Short mmCIF file of C-alpha atoms and ligand atoms in Angstrom, two decimals:
data_model
loop_
_atom_site.label_atom_id
_atom_site.label_comp_id
_atom_site.label_asym_id
_atom_site.label_seq_id
_atom_site.Cartn_x
_atom_site.Cartn_y
_atom_site.Cartn_z
CA MET A 296 -188.95 43.02 -31.11
CA LEU A 297 -185.37 43.24 -31.42
CA PHE A 298 -185.72 46.81 -33.26
CA GLU A 299 -187.83 47.75 -30.60
CA GLY A 300 -185.44 47.47 -27.78
CA LEU A 301 -182.55 49.33 -30.24
CA GLU A 302 -185.05 52.14 -30.91
CA LEU A 303 -185.62 52.05 -27.04
CA VAL A 304 -181.90 52.32 -26.10
CA SER A 305 -181.60 54.44 -28.58
CA ALA A 306 -183.92 57.00 -27.29
CA LEU A 307 -183.05 56.76 -23.76
CA ALA A 308 -179.35 57.61 -24.80
CA THR A 309 -180.44 60.67 -26.67
CA LEU A 310 -182.80 61.47 -23.57
CA ALA A 311 -179.96 61.10 -21.24
CA ALA A 312 -177.21 63.14 -23.48
CA CYS A 313 -180.24 65.87 -23.72
CA LEU A 314 -180.49 66.01 -20.04
CA VAL A 315 -176.65 66.04 -19.67
CA SER A 316 -176.26 69.13 -21.96
CA VAL A 317 -178.88 70.90 -20.26
CA THR A 318 -177.25 70.71 -17.11
CA LEU A 319 -173.81 71.18 -17.99
CA LEU A 320 -175.30 74.20 -19.93
CA LEU A 321 -177.36 75.47 -16.85
CA ALA A 322 -174.32 74.89 -14.89
CA VAL A 323 -171.76 76.76 -17.29
CA SER A 324 -174.28 79.31 -18.14
CA GLN A 325 -174.99 80.15 -14.12
CA GLN A 326 -171.07 80.22 -13.18
CA LEU A 327 -170.76 82.71 -15.81
CA TRP A 328 -173.51 84.95 -14.19
CA GLN A 329 -171.26 84.54 -10.82
CA LEU A 330 -167.95 85.33 -12.81
CA ARG A 331 -170.08 88.27 -14.00
CA TRP A 332 -170.95 89.80 -10.77
CA ALA A 333 -167.37 88.76 -9.05
CA ALA A 334 -166.27 90.70 -11.79
CA THR A 335 -167.52 94.00 -11.65
CA ARG A 336 -166.22 94.07 -7.71
CA ASP A 337 -163.23 94.50 -6.13
CA LYS A 338 -161.91 91.40 -4.03
CA SER A 339 -162.29 93.87 -0.83
CA CYS A 340 -165.82 94.14 -1.37
CA LYS A 341 -167.94 92.38 1.39
CA LEU A 342 -171.22 92.68 -0.10
CA PRO A 343 -173.19 89.26 -0.77
CA ILE A 344 -172.97 87.67 -4.22
CA PRO A 345 -176.73 86.07 -5.33
CA LYS A 346 -177.74 82.93 -5.38
CA GLY A 347 -181.07 81.59 -7.87
CA SER A 348 -180.69 84.89 -9.75
CA MET A 349 -179.39 86.81 -12.22
CA GLY A 350 -180.22 89.49 -9.88
CA PHE A 351 -178.49 92.78 -8.33
CA PRO A 352 -175.30 91.34 -6.51
CA LEU A 353 -175.62 94.53 -3.98
CA ILE A 354 -178.36 93.57 -2.83
CA GLY A 355 -177.94 89.25 -2.23
CA GLU A 356 -180.30 87.73 -0.20
CA THR A 357 -184.12 88.71 -0.51
CA GLY A 358 -184.02 89.44 2.87
CA HIS A 359 -181.38 92.32 2.96
CA TRP A 360 -181.98 95.65 3.93
CA LEU A 361 -181.12 97.12 0.83
CA LEU A 362 -184.27 96.00 -0.87
CA GLN A 363 -185.79 98.62 1.39
CA VAL A 364 -183.72 101.27 0.18
CA PHE A 365 -184.07 100.54 -3.48
CA SER A 366 -188.02 100.62 -3.08
CA LYS A 367 -186.98 103.96 -1.93
CA ILE A 368 -184.97 104.80 -4.92
CA PHE A 369 -187.42 103.58 -7.61
CA SER A 370 -190.63 105.11 -5.44
CA HIS A 371 -193.38 107.12 -7.40
CA GLU A 372 -191.79 110.38 -5.37
CA ALA A 373 -188.55 109.77 -6.62
CA LEU A 374 -189.32 109.13 -9.86
CA GLU A 375 -191.34 112.22 -10.36
CA SER A 376 -187.92 114.08 -9.17
CA TYR A 377 -186.15 112.28 -11.80
CA LEU A 378 -188.70 112.61 -14.92
CA PRO A 379 -187.31 116.52 -15.55
CA LYS A 380 -183.89 115.69 -15.91
CA ILE A 381 -185.23 112.30 -18.27
CA GLN A 382 -186.44 114.46 -19.73
CA LEU A 383 -184.06 116.85 -20.34
CA VAL A 384 -181.43 114.02 -21.52
CA ILE A 385 -183.72 112.61 -24.41
CA GLN A 386 -184.92 116.12 -25.46
CA ASP A 387 -180.91 117.14 -25.55
CA THR A 388 -179.66 113.78 -27.57
CA LEU A 389 -182.39 114.01 -30.13
CA ARG A 390 -181.52 117.54 -30.80
CA ALA A 391 -178.21 115.95 -31.41
CA TRP A 392 -179.13 113.00 -33.47
CA SER A 393 -180.67 115.82 -35.58
CA SER A 394 -178.64 117.70 -35.91
CA HIS A 395 -176.09 115.13 -36.96
CA PRO A 396 -175.57 115.27 -40.79
CA GLU A 397 -175.44 111.57 -41.34
CA ALA A 398 -177.40 108.23 -40.23
CA ILE A 399 -176.51 107.63 -36.75
CA ASN A 400 -176.13 104.09 -35.51
CA VAL A 401 -179.45 103.71 -33.17
CA TYR A 402 -178.06 100.91 -30.66
CA GLN A 403 -174.88 102.46 -30.26
CA GLU A 404 -176.12 105.87 -29.20
CA ALA A 405 -178.94 104.47 -27.42
CA GLN A 406 -176.21 102.70 -24.88
CA LYS A 407 -174.47 106.30 -24.65
CA LEU A 408 -177.86 107.69 -23.83
CA THR A 409 -178.56 105.28 -21.25
CA PHE A 410 -175.29 105.53 -19.67
CA ARG A 411 -175.40 109.12 -19.65
CA MET A 412 -178.88 109.09 -18.17
CA ALA A 413 -177.45 106.59 -15.13
CA ILE A 414 -174.35 108.90 -14.81
CA ARG A 415 -176.49 112.23 -14.98
CA VAL A 416 -179.72 111.51 -13.62
CA LEU A 417 -179.43 108.22 -11.57
CA LEU A 418 -176.16 108.89 -9.73
CA GLY A 419 -176.21 112.62 -10.51
CA PHE A 420 -172.27 113.03 -11.16
CA SER A 421 -171.94 116.26 -12.94
CA ILE A 422 -168.39 114.66 -14.95
CA PRO A 423 -168.05 117.25 -17.83
CA GLU A 424 -168.91 115.67 -21.45
CA GLU A 425 -165.73 115.04 -22.82
CA ASP A 426 -165.07 112.90 -19.65
CA LEU A 427 -168.03 111.45 -19.94
CA GLY A 428 -167.22 110.09 -23.38
CA HIS A 429 -163.96 108.89 -22.60
CA LEU A 430 -165.78 107.01 -19.10
CA PHE A 431 -168.07 105.45 -21.71
CA GLU A 432 -165.36 103.93 -23.86
CA VAL A 433 -163.69 102.34 -21.09
CA TYR A 434 -167.64 101.12 -19.94
CA GLN A 435 -168.14 99.56 -23.37
CA GLN A 436 -164.53 97.92 -22.88
CA PHE A 437 -165.47 96.31 -19.18
CA VAL A 438 -168.80 95.02 -20.54
CA GLU A 439 -167.53 93.47 -23.76
CA ASN A 440 -164.95 91.25 -21.32
CA VAL A 441 -167.32 90.85 -18.23
CA PHE A 442 -167.91 86.99 -19.95
CA SER A 443 -164.32 86.22 -20.24
CA LEU A 444 -162.69 83.29 -18.56
CA PRO A 445 -160.46 83.99 -15.44
CA VAL A 446 -157.53 83.68 -17.12
CA ASP A 447 -154.99 86.59 -16.54
CA LEU A 448 -152.87 87.02 -19.26
CA PRO A 449 -151.14 90.28 -21.12
CA PHE A 450 -153.90 91.11 -23.77
CA SER A 451 -156.38 88.15 -22.43
CA GLY A 452 -160.04 89.62 -22.01
CA TYR A 453 -160.07 89.36 -18.20
CA ARG A 454 -156.61 91.75 -18.17
CA ARG A 455 -158.77 93.90 -20.20
CA GLY A 456 -161.86 93.64 -18.33
CA ILE A 457 -160.09 94.17 -15.14
CA GLN A 458 -157.74 97.37 -16.18
CA ALA A 459 -161.14 99.22 -17.23
CA ARG A 460 -163.38 98.31 -14.28
CA GLN A 461 -159.76 100.02 -12.12
CA ILE A 462 -159.96 103.18 -14.58
CA LEU A 463 -163.62 103.32 -13.66
CA GLN A 464 -163.50 102.96 -10.21
CA LYS A 465 -160.92 105.69 -9.97
CA SER A 466 -163.41 107.95 -11.85
CA LEU A 467 -166.51 106.93 -9.69
CA GLU A 468 -164.43 107.44 -6.23
CA LYS A 469 -163.39 111.29 -7.87
CA ALA A 470 -166.90 111.56 -8.60
CA ILE A 471 -168.51 110.32 -5.64
CA ARG A 472 -166.13 112.33 -3.79
CA GLU A 473 -166.79 115.37 -5.28
CA LYS A 474 -170.54 114.66 -4.92
CA LEU A 475 -170.47 113.94 -1.00
CA GLN A 476 -168.34 117.29 -0.79
CA CYS A 477 -170.86 119.49 -2.92
CA THR A 478 -174.49 119.39 -2.31
CA GLN A 479 -175.19 122.98 -3.44
CA GLY A 480 -177.09 123.78 -6.76
CA LYS A 481 -179.31 120.25 -6.16
CA ASP A 482 -182.98 120.14 -6.82
CA TYR A 483 -183.83 116.48 -5.87
CA SER A 484 -182.17 113.35 -4.27
CA ASP A 485 -181.01 111.10 -6.96
CA ALA A 486 -180.36 106.74 -5.93
CA LEU A 487 -176.77 107.67 -5.19
CA ASP A 488 -177.90 110.45 -2.03
CA ILE A 489 -180.73 107.87 -1.52
CA LEU A 490 -178.42 105.13 -1.24
CA ILE A 491 -175.87 106.75 1.13
CA GLU A 492 -178.56 108.81 3.65
CA SER A 493 -180.95 105.20 4.11
CA SER A 494 -177.76 103.06 4.60
CA LYS A 495 -177.21 106.04 7.31
CA GLU A 496 -180.07 105.29 8.63
CA HIS A 497 -180.37 101.55 8.92
CA GLY A 498 -176.89 102.13 10.90
CA LYS A 499 -174.76 101.07 7.97
CA GLU A 500 -172.83 103.56 6.38
CA MET A 501 -171.63 102.04 3.14
CA THR A 502 -167.45 102.24 2.39
CA MET A 503 -166.19 103.94 -0.55
CA GLN A 504 -165.31 100.31 -2.06
CA GLU A 505 -168.76 99.08 -1.49
CA LEU A 506 -170.33 102.67 -2.98
CA LYS A 507 -167.99 102.30 -6.03
CA ASP A 508 -168.84 98.89 -6.53
CA GLY A 509 -172.58 99.30 -6.16
CA THR A 510 -172.69 102.41 -8.52
CA LEU A 511 -171.04 100.16 -11.28
CA GLU A 512 -173.51 97.53 -10.40
CA LEU A 513 -176.16 99.99 -10.93
CA ILE A 514 -175.24 101.18 -13.97
CA PHE A 515 -174.64 97.42 -15.36
CA ALA A 516 -178.61 96.70 -14.81
CA ALA A 517 -179.97 99.78 -16.13
CA TYR A 518 -177.56 100.11 -18.85
CA ALA A 519 -177.72 97.42 -21.61
CA THR A 520 -181.26 96.42 -21.00
CA THR A 521 -182.73 100.09 -21.51
CA ALA A 522 -180.76 100.61 -24.92
CA SER A 523 -182.32 97.24 -26.30
CA ALA A 524 -185.80 98.28 -25.64
CA SER A 525 -185.12 102.06 -26.77
CA THR A 526 -183.73 100.24 -29.93
CA SER A 527 -186.64 98.16 -30.33
CA LEU A 528 -189.15 101.21 -29.92
CA ILE A 529 -187.35 103.42 -32.30
CA MET A 530 -187.41 100.10 -34.90
CA GLN A 531 -191.45 99.24 -34.40
CA LEU A 532 -192.44 103.02 -34.49
CA LEU A 533 -190.21 103.32 -38.01
CA LYS A 534 -191.90 99.62 -39.08
CA HIS A 535 -195.30 100.60 -38.39
CA PRO A 536 -196.10 104.45 -39.27
CA ALA A 537 -199.84 104.24 -38.64
CA VAL A 538 -198.57 103.26 -34.43
CA LEU A 539 -196.64 106.50 -34.50
CA GLU A 540 -199.55 108.65 -36.45
CA LYS A 541 -202.08 107.27 -33.63
CA LEU A 542 -199.22 107.94 -30.58
CA ARG A 543 -199.43 111.57 -32.17
CA GLU A 544 -203.19 111.87 -32.04
CA GLU A 545 -203.02 110.59 -28.50
CA LEU A 546 -200.65 113.59 -27.45
CA ARG A 547 -202.33 116.00 -29.57
CA ALA A 548 -205.49 114.72 -27.49
CA GLN A 549 -203.51 115.71 -24.54
CA GLY A 550 -202.42 119.21 -25.46
CA ILE A 551 -199.23 117.30 -25.38
CA LEU A 552 -198.11 117.93 -29.01
CA HIS A 553 -198.52 121.09 -30.56
CA SER A 554 -197.61 122.07 -34.03
CA GLY A 555 -193.84 122.37 -34.54
CA GLY A 556 -193.14 120.10 -32.02
CA CYS A 557 -193.17 120.19 -28.05
CA PRO A 558 -192.56 123.26 -26.72
CA CYS A 559 -192.03 121.67 -23.39
CA GLU A 560 -188.76 121.77 -21.99
CA GLY A 561 -188.56 119.34 -18.96
CA THR A 562 -192.01 119.45 -18.09
CA LEU A 563 -193.59 115.90 -18.37
CA ARG A 564 -195.48 114.94 -14.89
CA LEU A 565 -195.83 111.19 -13.72
CA ASP A 566 -199.73 112.05 -13.94
CA THR A 567 -199.57 113.42 -17.55
CA LEU A 568 -197.74 110.20 -18.71
CA SER A 569 -200.16 107.97 -16.89
CA GLY A 570 -202.85 109.75 -18.63
CA LEU A 571 -201.49 108.06 -21.77
CA HIS A 572 -203.10 104.63 -22.34
CA TYR A 573 -202.05 104.18 -25.99
CA LEU A 574 -198.54 104.78 -25.10
CA ASP A 575 -198.75 102.98 -22.41
CA CYS A 576 -199.85 100.13 -24.98
CA VAL A 577 -197.05 100.82 -27.76
CA ILE A 578 -194.06 100.26 -24.81
CA LYS A 579 -195.99 97.01 -23.23
CA GLU A 580 -195.99 95.58 -26.65
CA VAL A 581 -192.58 96.66 -27.47
CA MET A 582 -191.13 94.83 -24.33
CA ARG A 583 -193.52 91.74 -25.29
CA LEU A 584 -191.88 91.05 -28.32
CA PHE A 585 -188.35 92.18 -28.31
CA THR A 586 -187.74 91.10 -24.46
CA PRO A 587 -184.20 92.66 -23.87
CA VAL A 588 -183.47 89.27 -21.13
CA SER A 589 -184.06 85.95 -22.52
CA GLY A 590 -184.47 84.78 -18.98
CA GLY A 591 -183.24 84.02 -15.56
CA TYR A 592 -182.58 81.61 -12.42
CA ARG A 593 -184.26 80.52 -9.37
CA THR A 594 -182.79 77.56 -7.12
CA VAL A 595 -185.33 75.39 -5.64
CA LEU A 596 -186.46 75.73 -2.60
CA GLN A 597 -188.76 73.10 -2.10
CA THR A 598 -189.46 70.02 -4.56
CA PHE A 599 -192.40 70.33 -6.91
CA GLU A 600 -193.68 68.74 -9.88
CA LEU A 601 -194.32 70.34 -13.20
CA ASP A 602 -196.19 68.63 -15.79
CA GLY A 603 -195.71 65.17 -14.42
CA PHE A 604 -191.47 65.57 -13.42
CA GLN A 605 -190.45 65.79 -10.07
CA ILE A 606 -188.08 68.78 -9.50
CA PRO A 607 -186.07 68.29 -6.50
CA LYS A 608 -185.10 70.95 -3.95
CA GLY A 609 -181.83 72.69 -4.47
CA TRP A 610 -182.02 72.37 -8.06
CA SER A 611 -181.18 75.13 -10.38
CA VAL A 612 -183.64 75.85 -13.25
CA MET A 613 -183.68 78.38 -15.73
CA TYR A 614 -187.09 80.33 -16.63
CA SER A 615 -187.42 81.85 -20.36
CA ILE A 616 -189.48 85.02 -20.64
CA ARG A 617 -189.03 84.90 -24.51
CA ASP A 618 -190.57 81.54 -24.42
CA THR A 619 -193.36 82.36 -22.06
CA HIS A 620 -194.01 85.21 -24.46
CA ASP A 621 -194.25 83.05 -27.21
CA THR A 622 -196.10 80.35 -25.99
CA ALA A 623 -198.77 82.06 -23.95
CA PRO A 624 -202.56 80.98 -24.71
CA VAL A 625 -203.76 85.07 -23.99
CA PHE A 626 -201.86 86.39 -26.71
CA LYS A 627 -203.86 86.40 -30.41
CA ASP A 628 -201.09 86.12 -33.28
CA VAL A 629 -198.02 86.48 -31.21
CA ASN A 630 -195.72 87.42 -33.97
CA VAL A 631 -198.02 90.60 -35.06
CA PHE A 632 -196.74 93.85 -33.70
CA ASP A 633 -200.23 95.00 -32.18
CA PRO A 634 -200.57 97.63 -29.50
CA ASP A 635 -204.17 97.57 -29.38
CA ARG A 636 -203.80 93.78 -27.55
CA PHE A 637 -203.26 95.52 -24.28
CA GLY A 638 -205.66 98.14 -24.61
CA GLN A 639 -209.04 98.51 -22.86
CA ALA A 640 -211.23 96.44 -25.55
CA ARG A 641 -208.84 93.35 -25.56
CA SER A 642 -206.74 93.60 -22.23
CA GLU A 643 -205.10 90.53 -23.33
CA ASP A 644 -202.71 90.58 -20.50
CA LYS A 645 -205.37 90.65 -17.82
CA ASP A 646 -205.61 86.67 -17.69
CA GLY A 647 -202.73 84.85 -15.46
CA ARG A 648 -200.10 86.65 -13.50
CA PHE A 649 -197.25 84.55 -15.40
CA HIS A 650 -197.90 84.89 -19.24
CA TYR A 651 -196.43 88.49 -19.66
CA LEU A 652 -192.74 89.23 -17.50
CA PRO A 653 -190.65 91.34 -19.42
CA PHE A 654 -189.06 92.52 -16.13
CA GLY A 655 -189.07 89.10 -14.95
CA GLY A 656 -191.60 88.03 -11.67
CA GLY A 657 -191.24 87.30 -8.23
CA VAL A 658 -189.52 88.43 -5.42
CA ARG A 659 -186.56 88.79 -7.50
CA THR A 660 -188.57 91.21 -10.36
CA CYS A 661 -186.54 93.86 -12.18
CA LEU A 662 -186.29 96.91 -9.05
CA GLY A 663 -185.79 99.47 -11.92
CA LYS A 664 -188.74 98.43 -14.03
CA HIS A 665 -191.11 101.71 -13.15
CA LEU A 666 -187.62 103.90 -14.19
CA ALA A 667 -187.37 101.79 -17.18
CA LYS A 668 -190.79 102.10 -18.49
CA LEU A 669 -190.49 105.87 -17.70
CA PHE A 670 -187.72 106.23 -20.01
CA LEU A 671 -189.00 104.65 -22.39
CA LYS A 672 -192.19 106.27 -22.16
CA VAL A 673 -190.39 109.34 -22.42
CA LEU A 674 -188.49 108.91 -25.20
CA ALA A 675 -191.51 108.06 -27.51
CA VAL A 676 -193.36 111.30 -26.39
CA GLU A 677 -190.25 113.18 -27.72
CA LEU A 678 -189.62 110.94 -30.86
CA ALA A 679 -193.45 111.49 -31.69
CA SER A 680 -193.42 114.93 -30.67
CA THR A 681 -189.97 116.36 -31.94
CA SER A 682 -188.61 114.04 -34.44
CA ARG A 683 -188.72 112.86 -38.05
CA PHE A 684 -186.83 109.95 -38.66
CA GLU A 685 -186.20 107.50 -41.58
CA LEU A 686 -184.49 104.17 -42.09
CA ALA A 687 -181.05 104.76 -44.17
CA THR A 688 -180.74 101.45 -45.03
CA ARG A 689 -182.65 99.43 -47.59
CA THR A 690 -183.85 96.92 -45.06
CA PHE A 691 -184.15 96.26 -41.56
CA PRO A 692 -181.16 94.75 -39.69
CA ARG A 693 -181.21 90.86 -38.72
CA ILE A 694 -182.38 90.76 -34.49
CA THR A 695 -179.79 88.54 -32.24
CA LEU A 696 -180.47 87.82 -28.76
CA VAL A 697 -177.17 87.88 -27.16
CA PRO A 698 -176.18 89.11 -24.75
CA VAL A 699 -179.08 90.95 -24.86
CA LEU A 700 -181.68 91.65 -27.99
CA HIS A 701 -180.17 94.05 -30.51
CA PRO A 702 -180.00 94.73 -34.67
CA VAL A 703 -177.00 93.45 -35.50
CA ASP A 704 -175.51 96.32 -37.41
CA GLY A 705 -177.24 98.85 -34.92
CA LEU A 706 -179.89 100.09 -37.07
CA SER A 707 -179.01 102.89 -38.96
CA VAL A 708 -181.37 105.87 -38.80
CA LYS A 709 -181.35 109.44 -40.01
CA PHE A 710 -182.98 111.61 -37.74
CA PHE A 711 -184.43 114.81 -38.66
CA GLY A 712 -186.09 117.60 -35.80
CA LEU A 713 -189.68 118.64 -36.80
CA ASP A 714 -188.78 122.31 -36.62
CA SER A 715 -185.46 123.18 -37.56
CA ASN A 716 -184.85 125.01 -34.88
CA GLN A 717 -184.82 122.34 -32.75
CA ASN A 718 -181.98 120.73 -34.18
CA LYS A 719 -179.42 122.73 -32.24
CA ILE A 720 -178.17 121.86 -28.73
CA LEU A 721 -179.91 125.01 -26.40
CA PRO A 722 -177.20 126.38 -24.40
CA GLU A 723 -180.09 126.44 -21.84
CA THR A 724 -180.18 123.02 -21.32
CA GLU A 725 -176.61 122.45 -21.06
CA ALA A 726 -176.65 124.83 -18.29
CA MET A 727 -179.55 123.39 -16.13
CA LEU A 728 -178.28 120.21 -16.94
CA SER A 729 -174.54 121.03 -15.52
CA THR A 730 -176.01 122.84 -12.16
CA THR A 731 -179.23 120.88 -11.20
CA VAL A 732 -177.57 117.26 -11.84
C1 HEM B 976 -185.95 97.80 -20.03
C2 HEM B 976 -185.32 98.12 -19.24
C3 HEM B 976 -185.00 96.41 -18.35
C4 HEM B 976 -185.37 95.35 -18.53
C5 HEM B 976 -186.05 94.78 -19.61
C6 HEM B 976 -185.19 94.62 -17.23
C7 HEM B 976 -185.19 93.10 -16.73
C8 HEM B 976 -184.92 92.63 -15.74
C9 HEM B 976 -185.20 91.26 -15.64
C10 HEM B 976 -185.20 90.21 -16.50
C11 HEM B 976 -184.20 90.73 -14.15
C12 HEM B 976 -184.00 89.55 -13.41
C13 HEM B 976 -185.61 89.41 -13.14
C14 HEM B 976 -185.39 87.78 -12.46
O1 HEM B 976 -184.42 87.26 -12.32
O2 HEM B 976 -186.35 87.29 -12.39
C15 HEM B 976 -184.17 92.36 -14.10
C16 HEM B 976 -183.57 92.68 -12.66
C17 HEM B 976 -183.16 93.81 -11.91
N1 HEM B 976 -183.07 94.81 -12.44
FE1 HEM B 976 -183.67 95.22 -14.39
N2 HEM B 976 -184.35 95.61 -16.40
C18 HEM B 976 -184.70 96.92 -17.02
C19 HEM B 976 -184.27 98.29 -16.86
C20 HEM B 976 -183.68 98.12 -15.09
C21 HEM B 976 -182.85 99.56 -15.04
C22 HEM B 976 -183.49 100.90 -15.64
C23 HEM B 976 -183.11 99.55 -13.54
C24 HEM B 976 -182.37 100.27 -12.57
C25 HEM B 976 -181.05 101.01 -12.19
C26 HEM B 976 -182.70 97.84 -12.80
C27 HEM B 976 -182.41 97.42 -11.94
C28 HEM B 976 -182.79 95.90 -11.71
C29 HEM B 976 -181.96 95.57 -10.35
C30 HEM B 976 -181.77 96.10 -9.31
C31 HEM B 976 -182.10 93.66 -10.59
C32 HEM B 976 -181.88 92.91 -9.83
C33 HEM B 976 -183.48 92.75 -9.08
C34 HEM B 976 -182.93 91.51 -7.73
O3 HEM B 976 -181.97 90.42 -7.89
O4 HEM B 976 -183.59 91.64 -6.92
N3 HEM B 976 -183.08 97.33 -14.20
N4 HEM B 976 -184.29 93.55 -14.50
#
């Protein structure tokens, strides 16, 4: 009897300790997100910091007018106009990777690629290539220190982060001013054009500070997540040559893959991509098994019950994307990389709304998800049609989950062009990018 009583007390103590640790963990991690967002912007910025989401601070609350603007930025029409530029940036990058005599660090290069895509395509800045390289280094210094404690001492991470942010904001201001003055030679509207124009339409002309903060936050949302998914895509194509071959078959059947590689320079269209069903399955499977973001936060708006536990209104809760994918009963052999699970014959994701959510869910779902999927599809098409690539290490690297999922040593891969002529960066591509973007 005494033992039973002691066991009960010890079980209750363990439960209480667990509850306290989970609550502390939630509170600390949520504070870190808030600090992260606070660190991306200047003190004078009046834009709201979001509650109950790890989402985009520029928008803040769900009813905000900026949400409507963002639906325009990522509309079908807008994506169609970004597509040729995205393809050019990717083709150019793959040529550079293939002409590199050594193996490259895929995760690092994918970060540069997504940064370049955000700067050149999404924001339409025509920053010279050398300056872009320097800006990328400063941006990395900023990202590495975003989570630091707000202790403003010399050499502290916080000080380094703030310094990096100031340099970035200076360069962004210069690029925004140049862009506002020079609209000639542009054949499409980028996200920043739409943001500026639509805010005027809503009678809310944005200040230079808001534009700089908004721009920085847009790069932040797009950069690490898409680089993580791009690296996972390349790793899975390396691990599963049969999947790569099936993808090439599909491209060949659609007339996209020609012997000697894809001759098309920036000619892909959205409807061509939506006709590639196996490609869609491959991207979905990469995002299921290697979801870049672990989860998100929500504030409970109404008390509810879950599995017999009452969750009170006002509480902060965290949902896990990774655990959801790992435990969803709809997926057979959850740990196996099997794109066909999303094919017409099996459609494992068709039952239930919340089993598959690499981009989150509900009203705060990822606003850039269509752009991200588009980017990944173009990358896969270009890899399959123009590149041969081999793992440069004996074994595949270990994966770590923070701050986003990525291989520990970055994934070392040697790229070769399918056609040796394609290993050169074509001067026309450079010229086209610098005039139109
Ligand atoms: C593979 C790449 C990406 C992944 C896995 C991803 C994932 C996510 C996730 C999980 C969220 C949080 C949703 C929630 O709180 O439930 C989110 C939010 C967001 N993402 Fe993405 N994202 C990706 C790429 C992008 C890109 C390219 C952009 C555009 C520039 C973008 C813009 C945003 C924005 C604006 C939000 C905040 C939405 C809000 O709070 O209302 N994301 N993303």
